[in-house]
């Protein structure tokens, strides 16, 4: 086999179990020869272990069937409107933490709550936001300082030409991004922060057969998601901002994402 150069992308492949077995010896040798990359790999392993430890109390509990449907991208069971759905997002966050169990802009000002069957993208996005927006040192896998690599890596893994929106006019700077499970596929998460430390995230996936748009929020004053699904992809902008501000940020992000997809 001809030797090849490895990169950070291969670190993620190795952690995901996707690195070809016949490349493992060369990969391990590459890590040994690159202390910085070896340290980065160890940090990612530690991140995963920390998440598992954080949810150790629930890992052995049976996962309700309706939550499995949410994480696997199937329509969740509709619940009564008066009952909070926030606990579903929290449980989905636990499932994401242990490895995912396997694996337009027009009219946005009038977005309202949609049928729960269309909310699974928003629930996944909120679950990821709850976990990673609170992280200070390990919130992202690739930092904004390596933006070109971040965009190329996530685009290749998700299957979309992903351009990180510039939200400086809305007061937010890119922190970085990471790859996440999204049902049987993958999703890109981009994290942003303002000068007060408030964070918002964008959750983008290429796997969506639905066409919908709406807002989704818990009844326990948790973060909200403004989302849309169309033409085989979907995006949710998540944060704890006032509804009008979150909607304005989402409009800007959506327009830039659409321009990037069309480019």
PDB file of C-alpha atoms in Angstrom:
ATOM      1  CA  UNK A   1       0.000   0.000   0.000  1.00  0.00           C
ATOM      2  CA  UNK A   2       1.367   3.432  -0.949  1.00  0.00           C
ATOM      3  CA  UNK A   3       1.921   5.628   2.139  1.00  0.00           C
ATOM      4  CA  UNK A   4      -0.268   8.703   2.293  1.00  0.00           C
ATOM      5  CA  UNK A   5      -0.449  11.858   4.337  1.00  0.00           C
ATOM      6  CA  UNK A   6      -2.943  11.833   7.171  1.00  0.00           C
ATOM      7  CA  UNK A   7      -4.894  14.802   8.494  1.00  0.00           C
ATOM      8  CA  UNK A   8      -7.308  15.764  11.259  1.00  0.00           C
ATOM      9  CA  UNK A   9     -10.072  14.266   9.143  1.00  0.00           C
ATOM     10  CA  UNK A  10      -8.478  10.872   9.680  1.00  0.00           C
ATOM     11  CA  UNK A  11      -8.534  11.423  13.449  1.00  0.00           C
ATOM     12  CA  UNK A  12     -12.301  11.794  13.283  1.00  0.00           C
ATOM     13  CA  UNK A  13     -12.566   8.763  11.000  1.00  0.00           C
ATOM     14  CA  UNK A  14     -10.542   6.711  13.454  1.00  0.00           C
ATOM     15  CA  UNK A  15     -12.701   7.797  16.382  1.00  0.00           C
ATOM     16  CA  UNK A  16     -15.848   7.017  14.381  1.00  0.00           C
ATOM     17  CA  UNK A  17     -14.519   3.578  13.449  1.00  0.00           C
ATOM     18  CA  UNK A  18     -14.401   4.542   9.772  1.00  0.00           C
ATOM     19  CA  UNK A  19     -10.644   4.421   9.196  1.00  0.00           C
ATOM     20  CA  UNK A  20      -9.793   1.414   6.956  1.00  0.00           C
ATOM     21  CA  UNK A  21      -8.106  -1.336   8.927  1.00  0.00           C
ATOM     22  CA  UNK A  22      -5.175  -1.578   6.551  1.00  0.00           C
ATOM     23  CA  UNK A  23      -4.323   2.074   7.259  1.00  0.00           C
ATOM     24  CA  UNK A  24      -4.281   1.751  11.036  1.00  0.00           C
ATOM     25  CA  UNK A  25      -0.571   0.966  11.457  1.00  0.00           C
ATOM     26  CA  UNK A  26       0.448   3.898   9.255  1.00  0.00           C
ATOM     27  CA  UNK A  27      -2.057   6.130  11.034  1.00  0.00           C
ATOM     28  CA  UNK A  28      -0.677   5.216  14.479  1.00  0.00           C
ATOM     29  CA  UNK A  29       2.841   5.897  13.236  1.00  0.00           C
ATOM     30  CA  UNK A  30       1.691   9.282  11.920  1.00  0.00           C
ATOM     31  CA  UNK A  31       0.245  10.148  15.334  1.00  0.00           C
ATOM     32  CA  UNK A  32       3.491   9.168  17.047  1.00  0.00           C
ATOM     33  CA  UNK A  33       5.396  11.413  14.635  1.00  0.00           C
ATOM     34  CA  UNK A  34       3.032  14.357  15.171  1.00  0.00           C
ATOM     35  CA  UNK A  35       2.681  15.126  18.900  1.00  0.00           C
ATOM     36  CA  UNK A  36       0.210  17.953  18.269  1.00  0.00           C
ATOM     37  CA  UNK A  37      -2.165  15.692  16.359  1.00  0.00           C
ATOM     38  CA  UNK A  38      -1.707  12.909  18.902  1.00  0.00           C
ATOM     39  CA  UNK A  39      -2.656  15.334  21.670  1.00  0.00           C
ATOM     40  CA  UNK A  40      -5.676  16.463  19.670  1.00  0.00           C
ATOM     41  CA  UNK A  41      -6.783  12.867  19.211  1.00  0.00           C
ATOM     42  CA  UNK A  42      -6.410  12.239  22.937  1.00  0.00           C
ATOM     43  CA  UNK A  43      -8.476  15.348  23.668  1.00  0.00           C
ATOM     44  CA  UNK A  44     -11.301  14.136  21.430  1.00  0.00           C
ATOM     45  CA  UNK A  45     -11.233  10.757  23.172  1.00  0.00           C
ATOM     46  CA  UNK A  46     -11.400  12.566  26.515  1.00  0.00           C
ATOM     47  CA  UNK A  47     -14.361  14.620  25.284  1.00  0.00           C
ATOM     48  CA  UNK A  48     -16.255  11.471  24.432  1.00  0.00           C
ATOM     49  CA  UNK A  49     -15.395   9.888  27.791  1.00  0.00           C
ATOM     50  CA  UNK A  50     -16.525  13.035  29.635  1.00  0.00           C
ATOM     51  CA  UNK A  51     -19.871  12.977  27.857  1.00  0.00           C
ATOM     52  CA  UNK A  52     -20.344   9.317  28.670  1.00  0.00           C
ATOM     53  CA  UNK A  53     -19.507  10.019  32.322  1.00  0.00           C
ATOM     54  CA  UNK A  54     -21.927  12.949  32.430  1.00  0.00           C
ATOM     55  CA  UNK A  55     -24.781  10.668  31.419  1.00  0.00           C
ATOM     56  CA  UNK A  56     -23.604   7.548  33.242  1.00  0.00           C
ATOM     57  CA  UNK A  57     -26.717   7.546  35.398  1.00  0.00           C
ATOM     58  CA  UNK A  58     -29.015   7.048  32.424  1.00  0.00           C
ATOM     59  CA  UNK A  59     -26.936   4.933  30.037  1.00  0.00           C
ATOM     60  CA  UNK A  60     -28.422   1.674  31.322  1.00  0.00           C
ATOM     61  CA  UNK A  61     -31.999   2.898  31.230  1.00  0.00           C
ATOM     62  CA  UNK A  62     -34.136   1.657  28.347  1.00  0.00           C
ATOM     63  CA  UNK A  63     -34.625   4.267  25.621  1.00  0.00           C
ATOM     64  CA  UNK A  64     -38.311   4.988  24.928  1.00  0.00           C
ATOM     65  CA  UNK A  65     -39.312   4.003  21.394  1.00  0.00           C
ATOM     66  CA  UNK A  66     -40.470   7.531  20.552  1.00  0.00           C
ATOM     67  CA  UNK A  67     -37.024   8.932  21.403  1.00  0.00           C
ATOM     68  CA  UNK A  68     -35.343   6.355  19.207  1.00  0.00           C
ATOM     69  CA  UNK A  69     -37.571   7.584  16.380  1.00  0.00           C
ATOM     70  CA  UNK A  70     -36.441  11.161  17.015  1.00  0.00           C
ATOM     71  CA  UNK A  71     -32.734  10.349  16.879  1.00  0.00           C
ATOM     72  CA  UNK A  72     -33.066   7.970  13.931  1.00  0.00           C
ATOM     73  CA  UNK A  73     -34.897  10.631  11.954  1.00  0.00           C
ATOM     74  CA  UNK A  74     -38.333   9.098  12.081  1.00  0.00           C
ATOM     75  CA  UNK A  75     -41.465  11.032  12.997  1.00  0.00           C
ATOM     76  CA  UNK A  76     -41.969  11.130  16.785  1.00  0.00           C
ATOM     77  CA  UNK A  77     -45.257  10.249  18.382  1.00  0.00           C
ATOM     78  CA  UNK A  78     -47.463  13.311  18.789  1.00  0.00           C
ATOM     79  CA  UNK A  79     -47.986  14.329  22.390  1.00  0.00           C
ATOM     80  CA  UNK A  80     -50.574  16.532  24.021  1.00  0.00           C
ATOM     81  CA  UNK A  81     -49.926  20.244  23.487  1.00  0.00           C
ATOM     82  CA  UNK A  82     -50.076  20.945  27.215  1.00  0.00           C
ATOM     83  CA  UNK A  83     -47.293  18.515  28.014  1.00  0.00           C
ATOM     84  CA  UNK A  84     -43.696  19.732  27.924  1.00  0.00           C
ATOM     85  CA  UNK A  85     -41.457  18.177  25.283  1.00  0.00           C
ATOM     86  CA  UNK A  86     -38.260  19.512  26.797  1.00  0.00           C
ATOM     87  CA  UNK A  87     -37.480  16.230  28.531  1.00  0.00           C
ATOM     88  CA  UNK A  88     -37.487  14.574  25.102  1.00  0.00           C
ATOM     89  CA  UNK A  89     -34.703  16.876  23.916  1.00  0.00           C
ATOM     90  CA  UNK A  90     -32.731  16.190  27.098  1.00  0.00           C
ATOM     91  CA  UNK A  91     -33.054  12.451  26.551  1.00  0.00           C
ATOM     92  CA  UNK A  92     -32.046  12.867  22.927  1.00  0.00           C
ATOM     93  CA  UNK A  93     -28.972  14.736  24.167  1.00  0.00           C
ATOM     94  CA  UNK A  94     -28.020  11.716  26.253  1.00  0.00           C
ATOM     95  CA  UNK A  95     -28.387   9.510  23.195  1.00  0.00           C
ATOM     96  CA  UNK A  96     -26.158  11.845  21.180  1.00  0.00           C
ATOM     97  CA  UNK A  97     -23.589  11.814  23.970  1.00  0.00           C
ATOM     98  CA  UNK A  98     -23.161   8.046  23.857  1.00  0.00           C
ATOM     99  CA  UNK A  99     -22.596   8.021  20.116  1.00  0.00           C
ATOM    100  CA  UNK A 100     -25.991   8.612  18.572  1.00  0.00           C
ATOM    101  CA  UNK A 101     -27.064   4.987  19.250  1.00  0.00           C
ATOM    102  CA  UNK A 102     -25.392   3.832  16.039  1.00  0.00           C
ATOM    103  CA  UNK A 103     -24.352   5.663  14.180  1.00  0.00           C
ATOM    104  CA  UNK A 104     -37.216  30.192   2.786  1.00  0.00           C
ATOM    105  CA  UNK A 105     -36.038  32.668   4.414  1.00  0.00           C
ATOM    106  CA  UNK A 106     -39.351  34.146   3.045  1.00  0.00           C
ATOM    107  CA  UNK A 107     -42.080  34.149   5.661  1.00  0.00           C
ATOM    108  CA  UNK A 108     -39.768  33.395   8.536  1.00  0.00           C
ATOM    109  CA  UNK A 109     -41.112  36.315  10.588  1.00  0.00           C
ATOM    110  CA  UNK A 110     -44.410  34.461  10.845  1.00  0.00           C
ATOM    111  CA  UNK A 111     -43.031  31.098  11.850  1.00  0.00           C
ATOM    112  CA  UNK A 112     -45.007  29.321  14.555  1.00  0.00           C
ATOM    113  CA  UNK A 113     -45.078  25.983  16.311  1.00  0.00           C
ATOM    114  CA  UNK A 114     -45.494  23.117  13.861  1.00  0.00           C
ATOM    115  CA  UNK A 115     -46.869  19.624  14.264  1.00  0.00           C
ATOM    116  CA  UNK A 116     -44.534  17.526  16.483  1.00  0.00           C
ATOM    117  CA  UNK A 117     -44.030  15.101  13.580  1.00  0.00           C
ATOM    118  CA  UNK A 118     -41.991  17.826  11.871  1.00  0.00           C
ATOM    119  CA  UNK A 119     -39.968  18.762  14.943  1.00  0.00           C
ATOM    120  CA  UNK A 120     -37.398  15.969  15.073  1.00  0.00           C
ATOM    121  CA  UNK A 121     -34.706  18.081  13.362  1.00  0.00           C
ATOM    122  CA  UNK A 122     -35.256  20.857  15.915  1.00  0.00           C
ATOM    123  CA  UNK A 123     -35.137  18.380  18.804  1.00  0.00           C
ATOM    124  CA  UNK A 124     -31.830  16.967  17.600  1.00  0.00           C
ATOM    125  CA  UNK A 125     -30.443  20.486  17.152  1.00  0.00           C
ATOM    126  CA  UNK A 126     -31.530  21.567  20.648  1.00  0.00           C
ATOM    127  CA  UNK A 127     -30.091  18.384  22.174  1.00  0.00           C
ATOM    128  CA  UNK A 128     -26.714  19.069  20.565  1.00  0.00           C
ATOM    129  CA  UNK A 129     -26.830  22.728  21.608  1.00  0.00           C
ATOM    130  CA  UNK A 130     -27.554  21.817  25.230  1.00  0.00           C
ATOM    131  CA  UNK A 131     -24.449  19.618  25.332  1.00  0.00           C
ATOM    132  CA  UNK A 132     -21.900  21.683  23.454  1.00  0.00           C
ATOM    133  CA  UNK A 133     -22.872  25.338  23.940  1.00  0.00           C
ATOM    134  CA  UNK A 134     -22.092  24.944  27.642  1.00  0.00           C
ATOM    135  CA  UNK A 135     -18.605  23.567  26.958  1.00  0.00           C
ATOM    136  CA  UNK A 136     -15.808  26.108  27.361  1.00  0.00           C
ATOM    137  CA  UNK A 137     -12.686  24.258  26.229  1.00  0.00           C
ATOM    138  CA  UNK A 138     -14.055  21.493  24.020  1.00  0.00           C
ATOM    139  CA  UNK A 139     -17.191  22.954  22.474  1.00  0.00           C
ATOM    140  CA  UNK A 140     -15.931  22.387  18.914  1.00  0.00           C
ATOM    141  CA  UNK A 141     -13.748  19.914  17.063  1.00  0.00           C
ATOM    142  CA  UNK A 142     -12.318  22.400  14.561  1.00  0.00           C
ATOM    143  CA  UNK A 143     -11.854  26.056  15.632  1.00  0.00           C
ATOM    144  CA  UNK A 144     -12.755  29.135  13.595  1.00  0.00           C
ATOM    145  CA  UNK A 145      -9.036  29.802  13.114  1.00  0.00           C
ATOM    146  CA  UNK A 146      -9.069  26.835  10.720  1.00  0.00           C
ATOM    147  CA  UNK A 147     -12.257  27.942   8.954  1.00  0.00           C
ATOM    148  CA  UNK A 148     -11.334  26.740   5.460  1.00  0.00           C
ATOM    149  CA  UNK A 149     -10.629  23.235   6.713  1.00  0.00           C
ATOM    150  CA  UNK A 150     -13.772  23.318   8.865  1.00  0.00           C
ATOM    151  CA  UNK A 151     -15.990  24.139   5.888  1.00  0.00           C
ATOM    152  CA  UNK A 152     -14.350  21.579   3.605  1.00  0.00           C
ATOM    153  CA  UNK A 153     -14.375  18.821   6.214  1.00  0.00           C
ATOM    154  CA  UNK A 154     -18.017  19.308   7.205  1.00  0.00           C
ATOM    155  CA  UNK A 155     -19.102  19.692   3.581  1.00  0.00           C
ATOM    156  CA  UNK A 156     -17.478  16.385   2.680  1.00  0.00           C
ATOM    157  CA  UNK A 157     -18.856  14.532   5.660  1.00  0.00           C
ATOM    158  CA  UNK A 158     -22.409  15.898   5.502  1.00  0.00           C
ATOM    159  CA  UNK A 159     -22.729  15.958   1.721  1.00  0.00           C
ATOM    160  CA  UNK A 160     -23.508  19.670   1.287  1.00  0.00           C
ATOM    161  CA  UNK A 161     -21.428  22.609   0.159  1.00  0.00           C
ATOM    162  CA  UNK A 162     -21.439  24.224   3.576  1.00  0.00           C
ATOM    163  CA  UNK A 163     -20.356  27.837   4.047  1.00  0.00           C
ATOM    164  CA  UNK A 164     -20.212  29.122   7.619  1.00  0.00           C
ATOM    165  CA  UNK A 165     -22.445  32.222   7.712  1.00  0.00           C
ATOM    166  CA  UNK A 166     -20.885  35.536   8.718  1.00  0.00           C
ATOM    167  CA  UNK A 167     -23.027  36.739  11.635  1.00  0.00           C
ATOM    168  CA  UNK A 168     -20.829  39.654  12.713  1.00  0.00           C
ATOM    169  CA  UNK A 169     -23.574  42.121  11.827  1.00  0.00           C
ATOM    170  CA  UNK A 170     -25.819  40.287  14.299  1.00  0.00           C
ATOM    171  CA  UNK A 171     -23.105  40.448  16.958  1.00  0.00           C
ATOM    172  CA  UNK A 172     -21.878  36.840  16.744  1.00  0.00           C
ATOM    173  CA  UNK A 173     -18.478  35.445  15.842  1.00  0.00           C
ATOM    174  CA  UNK A 174     -17.776  31.888  14.712  1.00  0.00           C
ATOM    175  CA  UNK A 175     -16.262  29.703  17.440  1.00  0.00           C
ATOM    176  CA  UNK A 176     -15.897  26.596  15.278  1.00  0.00           C
ATOM    177  CA  UNK A 177     -17.804  23.450  14.450  1.00  0.00           C
ATOM    178  CA  UNK A 178     -18.141  19.722  14.846  1.00  0.00           C
ATOM    179  CA  UNK A 179     -19.645  16.660  13.205  1.00  0.00           C
ATOM    180  CA  UNK A 180     -22.609  14.963  14.891  1.00  0.00           C
ATOM    181  CA  UNK A 181     -24.855  11.958  14.290  1.00  0.00           C
ATOM    182  CA  UNK A 182     -28.283  12.755  12.852  1.00  0.00           C
ATOM    183  CA  UNK A 183     -30.404   9.631  12.762  1.00  0.00           C
ATOM    184  CA  UNK A 184     -28.772   7.334  10.235  1.00  0.00           C
ATOM    185  CA  UNK A 185     -26.802  10.217   8.709  1.00  0.00           C
ATOM    186  CA  UNK A 186     -24.533  13.054   9.871  1.00  0.00           C
ATOM    187  CA  UNK A 187     -25.045  16.691  10.728  1.00  0.00           C
ATOM    188  CA  UNK A 188     -22.783  19.722  10.915  1.00  0.00           C
ATOM    189  CA  UNK A 189     -22.943  21.975  13.949  1.00  0.00           C
ATOM    190  CA  UNK A 190     -21.510  25.498  13.804  1.00  0.00           C
ATOM    191  CA  UNK A 191     -21.165  27.382  17.083  1.00  0.00           C
ATOM    192  CA  UNK A 192     -21.204  31.191  17.436  1.00  0.00           C
ATOM    193  CA  UNK A 193     -20.671  33.513  20.405  1.00  0.00           C
ATOM    194  CA  UNK A 194     -21.290  37.212  21.105  1.00  0.00           C
ATOM    195  CA  UNK A 195     -19.179  39.553  23.221  1.00  0.00           C
ATOM    196  CA  UNK A 196     -21.262  38.680  26.305  1.00  0.00           C
ATOM    197  CA  UNK A 197     -20.596  34.974  25.962  1.00  0.00           C
ATOM    198  CA  UNK A 198     -24.082  34.144  24.648  1.00  0.00           C
ATOM    199  CA  UNK A 199     -23.936  31.248  22.205  1.00  0.00           C
ATOM    200  CA  UNK A 200     -26.077  30.128  19.309  1.00  0.00           C
ATOM    201  CA  UNK A 201     -25.622  27.137  17.040  1.00  0.00           C
ATOM    202  CA  UNK A 202     -26.505  26.075  13.518  1.00  0.00           C
ATOM    203  CA  UNK A 203     -27.386  22.427  12.935  1.00  0.00           C
ATOM    204  CA  UNK A 204     -27.339  21.397   9.261  1.00  0.00           C
ATOM    205  CA  UNK A 205     -28.092  18.030   7.707  1.00  0.00           C
ATOM    206  CA  UNK A 206     -28.489  16.795   4.156  1.00  0.00           C
ATOM    207  CA  UNK A 207     -30.972  14.083   5.092  1.00  0.00           C
ATOM    208  CA  UNK A 208     -34.520  15.449   4.965  1.00  0.00           C
ATOM    209  CA  UNK A 209     -37.401  14.269   2.828  1.00  0.00           C
ATOM    210  CA  UNK A 210     -39.802  16.748   4.391  1.00  0.00           C
ATOM    211  CA  UNK A 211     -40.636  20.351   3.600  1.00  0.00           C
ATOM    212  CA  UNK A 212     -41.461  22.444   6.639  1.00  0.00           C
ATOM    213  CA  UNK A 213     -40.495  25.520   8.581  1.00  0.00           C
ATOM    214  CA  UNK A 214     -41.253  26.624  12.102  1.00  0.00           C
ATOM    215  CA  UNK A 215     -40.056  27.373  15.588  1.00  0.00           C
ATOM    216  CA  UNK A 216     -39.694  24.869  18.372  1.00  0.00           C
ATOM    217  CA  UNK A 217     -39.112  25.577  22.031  1.00  0.00           C
ATOM    218  CA  UNK A 218     -39.467  23.879  25.356  1.00  0.00           C
ATOM    219  CA  UNK A 219     -42.065  24.860  27.899  1.00  0.00           C
ATOM    220  CA  UNK A 220     -39.319  25.098  30.538  1.00  0.00           C
ATOM    221  CA  UNK A 221     -37.633  28.271  29.217  1.00  0.00           C
ATOM    222  CA  UNK A 222     -34.905  26.325  27.485  1.00  0.00           C
ATOM    223  CA  UNK A 223     -33.330  27.186  24.118  1.00  0.00           C
ATOM    224  CA  UNK A 224     -35.493  27.542  21.025  1.00  0.00           C
ATOM    225  CA  UNK A 225     -34.878  26.425  17.465  1.00  0.00           C
ATOM    226  CA  UNK A 226     -35.920  28.243  14.305  1.00  0.00           C
ATOM    227  CA  UNK A 227     -35.793  25.636  11.560  1.00  0.00           C
ATOM    228  CA  UNK A 228     -36.580  24.819   7.980  1.00  0.00           C
ATOM    229  CA  UNK A 229     -36.454  21.709   5.807  1.00  0.00           C
ATOM    230  CA  UNK A 230     -36.528  21.784   2.018  1.00  0.00           C
ATOM    231  CA  UNK A 231     -35.025  20.119  -1.058  1.00  0.00           C
ATOM    232  CA  UNK A 232     -33.285  17.323   0.815  1.00  0.00           C
ATOM    233  CA  UNK A 233     -31.582  19.356   3.509  1.00  0.00           C
ATOM    234  CA  UNK A 234     -32.501  21.058   6.759  1.00  0.00           C
ATOM    235  CA  UNK A 235     -31.148  23.616   9.167  1.00  0.00           C
ATOM    236  CA  UNK A 236     -31.989  24.757  12.685  1.00  0.00           C
ATOM    237  CA  UNK A 237     -30.685  27.863  14.437  1.00  0.00           C
ATOM    238  CA  UNK A 238     -30.728  27.311  18.199  1.00  0.00           C
ATOM    239  CA  UNK A 239     -30.302  29.713  21.084  1.00  0.00           C
ATOM    240  CA  UNK A 240     -31.794  31.304  24.175  1.00  0.00           C
ATOM    241  CA  UNK A 241     -32.187  34.724  22.589  1.00  0.00           C
ATOM    242  CA  UNK A 242     -35.463  36.646  22.540  1.00  0.00           C
ATOM    243  CA  UNK A 243     -37.664  35.260  19.760  1.00  0.00           C
ATOM    244  CA  UNK A 244     -37.356  38.353  17.533  1.00  0.00           C
ATOM    245  CA  UNK A 245     -33.558  38.398  17.810  1.00  0.00           C
ATOM    246  CA  UNK A 246     -33.226  34.662  17.166  1.00  0.00           C
ATOM    247  CA  UNK A 247     -35.472  35.000  14.111  1.00  0.00           C
ATOM    248  CA  UNK A 248     -33.361  37.859  12.762  1.00  0.00           C
ATOM    249  CA  UNK A 249     -30.178  35.833  13.194  1.00  0.00           C
ATOM    250  CA  UNK A 250     -31.837  32.834  11.532  1.00  0.00           C
ATOM    251  CA  UNK A 251     -32.870  34.950   8.522  1.00  0.00           C
ATOM    252  CA  UNK A 252     -29.294  36.063   8.002  1.00  0.00           C
ATOM    253  CA  UNK A 253     -27.880  32.558   8.498  1.00  0.00           C
ATOM    254  CA  UNK A 254     -30.440  30.974   6.167  1.00  0.00           C
ATOM    255  CA  UNK A 255     -29.828  33.420   3.351  1.00  0.00           C
ATOM    256  CA  UNK A 256     -26.067  32.816   3.525  1.00  0.00           C
ATOM    257  CA  UNK A 257     -26.452  29.046   3.769  1.00  0.00           C
ATOM    258  CA  UNK A 258     -28.738  29.013   0.734  1.00  0.00           C
ATOM    259  CA  UNK A 259     -26.294  31.156  -1.208  1.00  0.00           C
ATOM    260  CA  UNK A 260     -23.497  28.749  -0.290  1.00  0.00           C
ATOM    261  CA  UNK A 261     -25.527  25.697  -1.310  1.00  0.00           C
ATOM    262  CA  UNK A 262     -26.331  27.303  -4.646  1.00  0.00           C
ATOM    263  CA  UNK A 263     -22.751  28.404  -5.258  1.00  0.00           C
TER     264      UNK A 263
END
